[in-house]
Short mmCIF file of C-alpha atoms in Angstrom, two decimals:
data_model
loop_
_atom_site.label_atom_id
_atom_site.label_comp_id
_atom_site.label_asym_id
_atom_site.label_seq_id
_atom_site.Cartn_x
_atom_site.Cartn_y
_atom_site.Cartn_z
CA MET A 1 73.18 73.15 -67.71
CA LYS A 2 71.30 69.86 -67.83
CA THR A 3 68.74 68.97 -70.50
CA ILE A 4 65.81 66.56 -70.71
CA TYR A 5 64.00 65.99 -73.99
CA LEU A 6 60.32 65.07 -73.66
CA ILE A 7 59.18 63.12 -76.72
CA ARG A 8 55.71 62.13 -77.76
CA HIS A 9 55.51 58.64 -79.28
CA GLY A 10 54.65 57.85 -82.90
CA LYS A 11 51.21 57.18 -84.34
CA ALA A 12 49.61 54.15 -82.73
CA SER A 13 46.60 51.92 -83.14
CA LEU A 14 43.42 52.79 -81.26
CA GLU A 15 42.61 49.12 -80.71
CA GLY A 16 43.33 47.14 -77.54
CA LYS A 17 44.15 48.03 -73.95
CA GLU A 18 45.71 51.43 -73.37
CA GLU A 19 49.04 50.03 -72.21
CA GLU A 20 49.21 47.44 -75.04
CA ARG A 21 48.40 49.56 -78.10
CA VAL A 22 51.12 49.22 -80.74
CA LEU A 23 52.52 51.55 -83.38
CA LEU A 24 50.83 51.54 -86.75
CA GLU A 25 52.99 51.04 -89.82
CA GLU A 26 53.14 54.83 -90.09
CA GLY A 27 54.30 55.03 -86.46
CA VAL A 28 57.02 52.44 -87.10
CA ALA A 29 58.27 54.59 -89.99
CA GLN A 30 58.21 57.64 -87.71
CA ALA A 31 60.33 55.79 -85.14
CA GLN A 32 62.95 55.17 -87.82
CA GLN A 33 62.86 58.83 -88.86
CA LEU A 34 63.32 59.92 -85.25
CA LYS A 35 66.78 58.37 -85.16
CA ALA A 36 68.18 61.22 -87.25
CA VAL A 37 66.42 63.77 -85.05
CA PHE A 38 67.89 62.32 -81.87
CA GLU A 39 71.37 62.10 -83.39
CA SER A 40 71.25 65.80 -84.32
CA LEU A 41 70.28 67.09 -80.88
CA SER A 42 72.76 69.03 -78.79
CA PRO A 43 73.59 68.28 -76.06
CA LYS A 44 73.63 64.67 -77.17
CA ILE A 45 71.37 62.13 -75.51
CA SER A 46 73.17 59.89 -73.05
CA LYS A 47 70.24 58.18 -71.30
CA LEU A 48 66.86 56.87 -72.47
CA TYR A 49 63.70 56.60 -70.36
CA SER A 50 60.25 55.51 -71.43
CA SER A 51 56.65 55.15 -70.40
CA PRO A 52 55.76 51.48 -69.76
CA TYR A 53 53.25 51.57 -72.63
CA VAL A 54 54.20 49.51 -75.68
CA ARG A 55 53.82 52.32 -78.23
CA ALA A 56 56.28 54.51 -76.33
CA ILE A 57 58.93 51.79 -76.03
CA GLN A 58 58.53 50.92 -79.72
CA SER A 59 59.11 54.57 -80.65
CA PHE A 60 62.53 54.47 -78.96
CA GLN A 61 63.72 51.05 -80.14
CA PRO A 62 65.37 52.05 -83.48
CA PHE A 63 67.45 54.75 -81.78
CA SER A 64 68.23 52.50 -78.83
CA GLN A 65 69.56 49.84 -81.18
CA SER A 66 71.64 52.23 -83.30
CA SER A 67 73.06 54.17 -80.33
CA GLY A 68 73.64 51.25 -78.00
CA LEU A 69 71.72 53.04 -75.24
CA SER A 70 69.34 50.89 -73.20
CA ILE A 71 65.79 51.99 -72.41
CA SER A 72 64.85 52.37 -68.74
CA VAL A 73 61.09 52.01 -68.21
CA VAL A 74 59.64 54.44 -65.65
CA ASN A 75 56.04 53.84 -64.59
CA GLU A 76 55.51 57.51 -63.68
CA PHE A 77 55.69 58.41 -67.36
CA HIS A 78 52.47 56.59 -68.31
CA GLU A 79 49.73 58.67 -69.96
CA LEU A 80 47.35 60.78 -67.88
CA LYS A 81 44.39 58.63 -66.90
CA LEU A 82 41.13 60.14 -68.14
CA PRO A 83 38.45 57.42 -68.31
CA THR A 84 35.15 58.48 -69.87
CA LYS A 85 31.66 57.07 -70.14
CA PRO A 86 29.88 56.42 -73.47
CA SER A 87 27.53 59.32 -72.68
CA ASP A 88 30.39 61.79 -72.12
CA ASP A 89 31.25 64.46 -74.67
CA LYS A 90 34.94 63.61 -74.94
CA ASN A 91 35.88 66.97 -76.40
CA GLU A 92 34.21 68.78 -73.50
CA VAL A 93 36.04 66.50 -71.07
CA ARG A 94 39.35 67.44 -72.71
CA LYS A 95 38.48 71.13 -72.64
CA ASN A 96 37.62 70.89 -68.94
CA LEU A 97 40.92 69.14 -68.29
CA TRP A 98 42.85 72.04 -69.78
CA ALA A 99 40.64 74.72 -68.22
CA ASP A 100 41.03 73.43 -64.65
CA HIS A 101 44.20 71.68 -63.45
CA ASN A 102 42.18 69.93 -60.71
CA PHE A 103 39.50 68.56 -63.04
CA LYS A 104 39.33 64.77 -63.34
CA THR A 105 36.84 62.10 -64.31
CA GLU A 106 35.72 59.23 -62.10
CA GLY A 107 38.61 56.82 -61.62
CA GLY A 108 41.05 59.17 -63.36
CA GLU A 109 43.59 61.76 -62.35
CA SER A 110 43.79 65.51 -62.71
CA ARG A 111 46.30 67.34 -64.85
CA HIS A 112 48.01 68.56 -61.67
CA GLU A 113 48.24 65.03 -60.23
CA ALA A 114 49.67 63.61 -63.45
CA ALA A 115 52.21 66.42 -63.77
CA ARG A 116 53.29 66.02 -60.14
CA ARG A 117 54.14 62.31 -60.44
CA ALA A 118 55.96 62.91 -63.73
CA LEU A 119 57.90 65.86 -62.28
CA GLN A 120 59.07 63.74 -59.36
CA ALA A 121 60.52 61.21 -61.82
CA LEU A 122 62.05 63.98 -63.97
CA ASN A 123 63.76 65.53 -60.94
CA LYS A 124 65.38 62.19 -60.12
CA ILE A 125 66.67 61.93 -63.69
CA LYS A 126 67.93 65.52 -63.59
CA ASP A 127 69.81 64.89 -60.34
CA GLN A 128 71.58 61.89 -61.92
CA LEU A 129 72.66 63.83 -65.02
CA GLU A 130 76.07 65.39 -65.29
CA GLU A 131 76.41 69.02 -66.34
CA GLY A 132 76.32 69.46 -70.10
CA THR A 133 74.55 66.16 -70.76
CA ALA A 134 71.01 65.21 -71.75
CA ALA A 135 68.43 62.50 -71.21
CA ALA A 136 65.41 61.68 -73.36
CA VAL A 137 61.98 60.58 -72.12
CA MET A 138 59.51 58.91 -74.49
CA THR A 139 56.01 59.47 -73.19
CA HIS A 140 52.53 60.73 -74.14
CA GLY A 141 50.88 63.89 -75.41
CA THR A 142 48.57 64.81 -72.56
CA LEU A 143 51.21 64.09 -69.94
CA ILE A 144 53.79 66.20 -71.80
CA GLY A 145 51.27 69.04 -72.04
CA ALA A 146 50.58 68.84 -68.32
CA VAL A 147 54.32 68.87 -67.51
CA VAL A 148 55.33 71.76 -69.77
CA LYS A 149 52.43 73.83 -68.45
CA GLU A 150 53.64 73.18 -64.89
CA PHE A 151 57.08 74.32 -66.02
CA GLY A 152 55.50 77.61 -67.10
CA LEU A 153 55.16 77.25 -70.87
CA GLU A 154 52.44 79.74 -71.85
CA PRO A 155 50.09 79.90 -73.51
CA TYR A 156 49.39 76.19 -73.22
CA GLY A 157 45.90 74.71 -73.18
CA TYR A 158 43.44 72.68 -75.19
CA GLU A 159 44.26 74.18 -78.59
CA GLU A 160 48.02 73.87 -78.06
CA TRP A 161 47.57 70.24 -77.01
CA ARG A 162 45.55 69.52 -80.17
CA SER A 163 48.29 71.04 -82.33
CA MET A 164 51.02 68.88 -80.77
CA GLY A 165 52.66 66.56 -83.27
CA MET A 166 52.68 62.79 -83.04
CA PRO A 167 55.61 62.47 -82.60
CA ASP A 168 56.89 65.77 -81.20
CA VAL A 169 59.90 66.91 -79.14
CA PHE A 170 60.04 69.37 -76.24
CA ARG A 171 63.28 70.52 -74.60
CA VAL A 172 63.62 71.34 -70.90
CA ASP A 173 66.85 73.06 -69.79
CA PHE A 174 67.79 73.20 -66.11
CA GLU A 175 70.36 75.79 -65.07
CA GLY A 176 70.58 76.44 -61.35
CA ASP A 177 67.10 77.35 -60.17
CA LYS A 178 65.95 78.33 -63.65
CA THR A 179 63.99 76.13 -66.03
CA GLN A 180 63.40 76.91 -69.69
CA VAL A 181 60.97 74.96 -71.89
CA SER A 182 60.70 75.02 -75.67
CA ASN A 183 59.02 72.98 -78.40
CA VAL A 184 61.88 72.06 -80.75
CA GLY A 185 59.75 69.76 -82.91
CA CYS A 186 61.13 66.97 -85.09
CA ALA A 187 61.99 68.25 -88.56
CA GLY A 188 62.11 65.51 -91.17
CA VAL A 189 59.51 63.35 -89.44
CA ASP A 190 56.03 62.96 -90.91
CA SER A 191 54.14 64.00 -87.78
CA PHE A 192 50.40 63.57 -87.36
CA ARG A 193 48.48 66.24 -85.45
CA ILE A 194 45.15 65.60 -83.75
CA GLY A 195 43.85 68.99 -84.78
CA GLU A 196 45.37 69.12 -88.24
CA GLN A 197 42.36 67.69 -90.05
CA ALA A 198 39.94 70.06 -88.35
CA ASN A 199 42.12 73.09 -88.99
CA LYS A 200 42.99 72.17 -92.56
CA ASN A 201 41.42 74.47 -95.13
CA LEU A 202 40.40 71.72 -97.52
CA GLU A 203 39.57 72.92 -100.98
CA ILE A 204 36.01 71.93 -101.75
CA ASN A 205 35.47 71.45 -105.48
CA LYS A 206 31.76 71.53 -106.20
CA ASP A 207 32.22 70.45 -109.80
CA TYR A 208 33.97 67.31 -108.53
CA LEU A 209 31.18 66.67 -106.03
CA LYS A 210 28.47 67.10 -108.67
CA GLU A 211 30.17 65.19 -111.47
CA LYS A 212 31.92 62.44 -109.48
CA GLN A 213 30.84 61.92 -105.88
CA TYR A 214 27.15 62.75 -106.18
CA LYS A 215 26.23 62.74 -109.87
CA LYS A 216 24.72 59.32 -109.30
CA SER A 217 23.55 57.95 -105.99
CA ASN A 218 25.64 54.74 -105.95
CA TYR A 219 28.60 56.16 -104.00
CA LEU A 220 26.37 57.80 -101.41
CA GLU A 221 24.29 54.63 -101.10
CA ALA A 222 27.47 52.62 -100.49
CA ARG A 223 28.44 55.03 -97.73
CA ILE A 224 24.97 54.76 -96.20
CA ALA A 225 24.82 50.94 -96.35
CA ILE A 226 27.61 50.43 -93.84
CA HIS A 227 25.58 52.22 -91.16
CA ASN A 228 23.04 49.40 -91.18
CA PHE A 229 25.48 47.53 -88.91
CA GLY A 230 24.96 49.90 -85.98
CA SER A 231 24.59 48.52 -82.46
CA GLU A 232 21.83 50.96 -81.50
CA GLN A 233 18.21 49.96 -82.07
CA GLU A 234 17.34 53.48 -83.22
CA SER A 235 18.82 54.82 -86.45
CA LEU A 236 20.69 58.12 -86.49
CA HIS A 237 17.84 59.62 -88.55
CA GLY A 238 15.27 58.47 -86.01
CA TRP A 239 17.41 59.77 -83.14
CA VAL A 240 17.75 63.20 -84.77
CA PHE A 241 14.04 63.50 -85.56
CA ARG A 242 13.07 62.52 -82.01
CA HIS A 243 15.20 65.34 -80.59
CA LEU A 244 13.56 67.93 -82.85
CA GLN A 245 10.36 67.54 -80.78
CA ILE A 246 8.01 68.74 -83.54
CA THR A 247 4.50 69.02 -82.09
CA LYS A 248 2.74 71.41 -84.51
CA PRO A 249 2.60 71.91 -88.30
CA VAL A 250 5.90 73.29 -89.62
CA LYS A 251 7.48 74.38 -92.87
CA VAL A 252 10.83 72.63 -93.23
CA LEU A 253 13.74 73.26 -95.61
CA ASP A 254 16.22 70.39 -95.96
CA VAL A 255 19.45 71.69 -97.49
CA GLY A 256 21.47 68.78 -98.86
CA CYS A 257 18.82 66.06 -98.66
CA GLY A 258 20.92 63.48 -100.53
CA THR A 259 18.84 60.44 -101.44
CA GLY A 260 16.09 61.53 -99.04
CA ILE A 261 16.71 58.70 -96.60
CA PHE A 262 16.04 60.94 -93.58
CA TRP A 263 12.55 61.78 -94.81
CA GLN A 264 11.89 58.29 -96.11
CA GLU A 265 12.01 57.30 -92.45
CA ASN A 266 10.44 60.37 -90.86
CA VAL A 267 8.05 62.22 -93.18
CA ALA A 268 5.02 60.30 -91.88
CA LYS A 269 5.84 61.43 -88.32
CA LEU A 270 5.27 65.11 -89.10
CA PRO A 271 2.08 66.75 -87.78
CA ALA A 272 -0.67 67.15 -90.38
CA GLY A 273 -0.36 70.36 -92.37
CA SER A 274 3.44 70.35 -92.41
CA ILE A 275 5.35 71.24 -95.60
CA VAL A 276 8.78 69.88 -96.52
CA VAL A 277 11.07 71.31 -99.21
CA LEU A 278 13.89 68.88 -100.08
CA THR A 279 16.90 70.39 -101.85
CA ASP A 280 20.33 69.30 -102.98
CA PHE A 281 22.94 70.89 -105.23
CA SER A 282 23.10 67.67 -107.28
CA GLN A 283 20.28 66.97 -109.73
CA GLY A 284 21.11 63.26 -109.36
CA MET A 285 20.43 63.39 -105.63
CA VAL A 286 17.20 65.34 -106.10
CA ASP A 287 15.98 62.75 -108.61
CA LYS A 288 16.77 59.90 -106.21
CA ALA A 289 15.08 61.69 -103.30
CA ARG A 290 11.96 62.16 -105.44
CA GLN A 291 11.87 58.38 -105.98
CA ASN A 292 12.34 57.62 -102.28
CA VAL A 293 10.11 60.16 -100.53
CA LYS A 294 6.38 60.24 -101.23
CA GLY A 295 3.79 62.74 -100.06
CA ASN A 296 1.65 65.63 -101.26
CA ASN A 297 3.35 67.88 -98.72
CA VAL A 298 6.87 67.29 -100.14
CA SER A 299 8.55 69.23 -102.96
CA PHE A 300 11.99 68.85 -104.54
CA GLU A 301 14.41 71.48 -105.87
CA VAL A 302 18.06 71.95 -106.80
CA ALA A 303 19.64 74.51 -104.44
CA ASP A 304 23.08 75.60 -103.25
CA ILE A 305 23.64 76.06 -99.51
CA GLU A 306 25.73 79.19 -100.18
CA ASN A 307 23.08 80.87 -102.37
CA LEU A 308 19.62 79.88 -101.19
CA LYS A 309 16.88 81.46 -103.30
CA TYR A 310 14.33 81.62 -100.50
CA ALA A 311 13.08 84.76 -98.75
CA ASP A 312 14.35 85.81 -95.35
CA GLU A 313 12.74 84.04 -92.39
CA SER A 314 10.57 81.77 -94.53
CA PHE A 315 11.01 78.40 -92.74
CA ASP A 316 10.27 77.15 -89.23
CA ILE A 317 13.04 74.56 -89.42
CA VAL A 318 16.12 74.57 -91.66
CA MET A 319 18.14 71.35 -91.78
CA ALA A 320 21.74 70.96 -92.94
CA HIS A 321 22.68 67.39 -92.06
CA HIS A 322 26.20 66.31 -92.99
CA VAL A 323 26.33 69.01 -95.65
CA VAL A 324 28.12 72.16 -94.38
CA TYR A 325 31.51 70.59 -95.11
CA HIS A 326 30.58 70.56 -98.81
CA ALA A 327 30.42 74.36 -98.89
CA GLU A 328 33.36 76.22 -100.40
CA ASN A 329 32.60 79.16 -98.08
CA LYS A 330 31.29 77.78 -94.81
CA ASP A 331 30.74 81.19 -93.26
CA LYS A 332 28.50 82.13 -96.17
CA ALA A 333 26.64 78.83 -95.88
CA LEU A 334 25.92 79.35 -92.18
CA LYS A 335 24.77 82.92 -92.83
CA GLU A 336 22.33 81.61 -95.43
CA LEU A 337 20.93 79.01 -93.03
CA ARG A 338 20.46 81.71 -90.41
CA ARG A 339 18.87 84.09 -92.92
CA VAL A 340 16.06 81.82 -94.13
CA VAL A 341 14.95 80.49 -90.73
CA LYS A 342 12.24 82.35 -88.81
CA LYS A 343 13.12 84.24 -85.63
CA ASP A 344 11.32 81.70 -83.48
CA GLY A 345 12.49 78.72 -85.55
CA PHE A 346 15.72 76.73 -85.45
CA VAL A 347 18.47 75.35 -87.66
CA THR A 348 19.72 71.78 -87.23
CA VAL A 349 23.25 70.85 -88.24
CA THR A 350 24.91 67.45 -88.07
CA SER A 351 28.52 66.45 -88.67
CA ASN A 352 31.07 63.92 -87.44
CA SER A 353 33.97 63.89 -84.99
CA GLU A 354 37.56 63.86 -86.24
CA ARG A 355 37.82 60.31 -84.89
CA HIS A 356 34.57 59.15 -86.53
CA MET A 357 35.30 55.87 -88.39
CA PHE A 358 38.97 56.81 -88.41
CA ASN A 359 40.28 53.25 -88.17
CA VAL A 360 38.92 52.62 -91.69
CA TYR A 361 41.27 55.31 -92.99
CA GLU A 362 44.22 54.30 -90.80
CA ILE A 363 44.20 50.81 -92.31
CA GLY A 364 44.03 52.22 -95.83
CA LYS A 365 46.95 54.57 -95.22
CA SER A 366 49.02 51.78 -93.66
CA LEU A 367 48.58 49.70 -96.84
CA ASP A 368 49.16 52.38 -99.46
CA PRO A 369 50.58 55.92 -99.05
CA ASN A 370 48.26 57.10 -101.82
CA PHE A 371 45.16 56.21 -99.83
CA PRO A 372 43.45 59.52 -98.96
CA THR A 373 42.93 60.43 -95.31
CA ASP A 374 41.95 64.03 -96.06
CA ARG A 375 38.22 63.45 -95.93
CA ILE A 376 35.79 66.10 -97.15
CA ILE A 377 34.13 66.03 -93.73
CA ASP A 378 37.37 67.16 -92.08
CA SER A 379 36.72 70.79 -93.04
CA PHE A 380 33.66 70.91 -90.75
CA THR A 381 34.05 68.28 -88.04
CA GLU A 382 32.54 68.42 -84.57
CA GLU A 383 35.72 70.09 -83.36
CA VAL A 384 35.31 72.89 -85.92
CA ALA A 385 31.54 73.23 -85.57
CA ASP A 386 31.75 73.64 -81.78
CA GLY A 387 33.30 77.07 -82.21
CA MET A 388 32.03 78.13 -85.62
CA LEU A 389 28.28 77.82 -85.00
CA LEU A 390 28.42 80.19 -82.03
CA ARG A 391 29.50 82.96 -84.39
CA TYR A 392 26.10 82.86 -86.11
CA PHE A 393 23.64 81.60 -83.50
CA SER A 394 23.09 82.91 -79.98
CA GLN A 395 21.85 79.55 -78.71
CA VAL A 396 23.43 76.25 -79.71
CA GLN A 397 22.30 73.00 -78.09
CA LYS A 398 24.59 70.05 -78.75
CA LEU A 399 23.59 66.39 -78.56
CA VAL A 400 25.90 63.50 -79.43
CA SER A 401 25.17 60.08 -80.91
CA GLU A 402 27.88 57.42 -80.46
CA ASP A 403 27.78 53.89 -81.74
CA LEU A 404 29.97 50.98 -82.80
CA LEU A 405 29.35 49.57 -86.26
CA LYS A 406 29.76 45.78 -86.16
CA VAL A 407 30.31 45.05 -89.83
CA THR A 408 29.96 41.41 -90.89
CA ASP A 409 29.71 41.87 -94.67
CA MET A 410 33.14 42.23 -96.28
CA GLN A 411 31.76 43.51 -99.59
CA ILE A 412 29.88 46.37 -97.93
CA LEU A 413 33.04 47.35 -96.04
CA LEU A 414 35.17 47.32 -99.18
CA ASP A 415 32.51 49.23 -101.13
CA TYR A 416 32.65 51.91 -98.44
CA VAL A 417 36.45 52.08 -98.70
CA ARG A 418 36.19 52.42 -102.49
CA THR A 419 34.00 55.52 -102.16
CA GLY A 420 36.99 57.40 -100.78
CA VAL A 421 39.22 56.34 -103.67
CA GLU A 422 37.41 55.81 -106.97
CA PRO A 423 35.52 59.12 -107.33
CA ARG A 424 38.84 60.94 -106.85
CA ASN A 425 40.64 58.84 -109.47
CA ILE A 426 43.33 57.89 -106.95
CA ALA A 427 45.54 54.97 -107.94
CA VAL A 428 46.14 52.42 -105.20
CA ALA A 429 48.10 49.17 -105.48
CA SER A 430 46.45 46.38 -107.46
CA ASP A 431 46.29 44.18 -104.36
CA PHE A 432 45.14 47.00 -102.04
CA TYR A 433 41.58 45.74 -101.49
CA GLU A 434 42.78 42.15 -101.14
CA LYS A 435 45.18 43.18 -98.37
CA TYR A 436 42.51 45.33 -96.75
CA ALA A 437 40.17 42.33 -96.71
CA VAL A 438 42.83 40.17 -95.02
CA ILE A 439 43.18 42.68 -92.17
CA ALA A 440 39.42 43.10 -91.80
CA LYS A 441 38.79 39.34 -91.92
CA LYS A 442 41.30 38.78 -89.13
CA GLU A 443 39.21 41.03 -86.87
CA MET A 444 35.94 39.53 -88.11
CA ASP A 445 37.21 36.03 -87.29
CA ALA A 446 38.40 37.09 -83.84
CA LYS A 447 35.39 39.19 -82.78
CA GLY A 448 32.66 38.10 -85.13
CA TYR A 449 32.63 41.56 -86.71
CA PHE A 450 34.84 44.42 -87.89
CA GLY A 451 34.32 47.28 -85.45
CA ILE A 452 34.08 50.92 -86.56
CA PRO A 453 33.47 53.61 -83.90
CA LYS A 454 31.03 56.40 -84.81
CA ARG A 455 30.50 59.80 -83.23
CA SER A 456 28.06 62.32 -84.72
CA PRO A 457 26.87 65.54 -83.05
CA LEU A 458 23.49 67.20 -83.62
CA TYR A 459 23.37 70.97 -83.14
CA ILE A 460 20.03 72.73 -82.62
CA CYS A 461 20.72 76.40 -83.32
CA ARG A 462 18.55 79.45 -82.63
CA LYS A 463 18.96 83.10 -83.60
CA ASN A 464 17.72 84.57 -80.32
#
């Protein structure tokens, strides 16, 4: 029997060219932890091969140095090429990739093409191995998924790819004409999983949200302020309202209105005769919204998304913008939204992608292990909403807004970072914000701004 271990690299930066992206501090630590994993494998590794990408080579270096084995770079083990356009729904592109092995984007390659070039290289390695020995290949998640699926590992598709660890270890055994594939994992390594945040059942504590995060508006206002650095001429609130295409008087319920900033911008655009009911589960937010939004057609109430006090089918439009993730029981919340909207009306829901502004959190985690990356939004991201909304609405139209925040004000950036720490009474190092500022300033000096990618979907949901 001959064995080849396929290993996904450690956690890497999202900045820079694909082939030049380096391991984050967390990824460097993972590479050190992998040494013990590799040393424990049987049969023992006798040869090392790697993708030409920097993050893959870095993931092997600690073991290479301790074992004395050199790393052979093989170009065929580079990641599957899947270029996308700004207008593309990247999650749909990924789903299409796993649904059809011939699917590819312009200038890219299909899953079948990527697997074929990797398999050719793997067969050469296998032929050079002696019986009873093993080689290890450090490569990339999508390529590994494509290869193990070609080898016959089932079921294997989009969801299995999302649950793959970073890093992770697969074992391929060759015995005669037979090939057996298994995911052996990497026990003892702090792996990151692309889907772990979306699938995590985060405990939502409403008392905490009311008494800490949203009792006063200052934390929410700090989180809103950073979005003033968007590259798009149109605000997210303006973009959402435009897509609602309201042409006649309507009765609107806004569940989770926050400070009322959406209506501060859009209430005057409503047709005459429209009625707007702004609600939030925090009295502090309702009070702030009352200050910000003026109009005889606007009323303000405290309300809970899971227990709305309104009659069935009493609103033409029900809005839940960046709020469903605050619900302790999201199924109950969605049922309530569906209940109070009229049969010919619609519900609008907004959220964020898992990767939305994620570099802000990656930097924080690299500086202090106590920095929280389990965001409240992670319990109802785009990746979760895509499937969940279809359980309650027969028609779901999805639109996506993407932007790059170009932040030039250090204080606003640091205030945003603080909103993820201070309300939760999390202790970070005394020099945490100083170090964060050094990293951010380096990018500001180089580019003229600190870049933060945004991705927010709008769902327009109908009962019938």
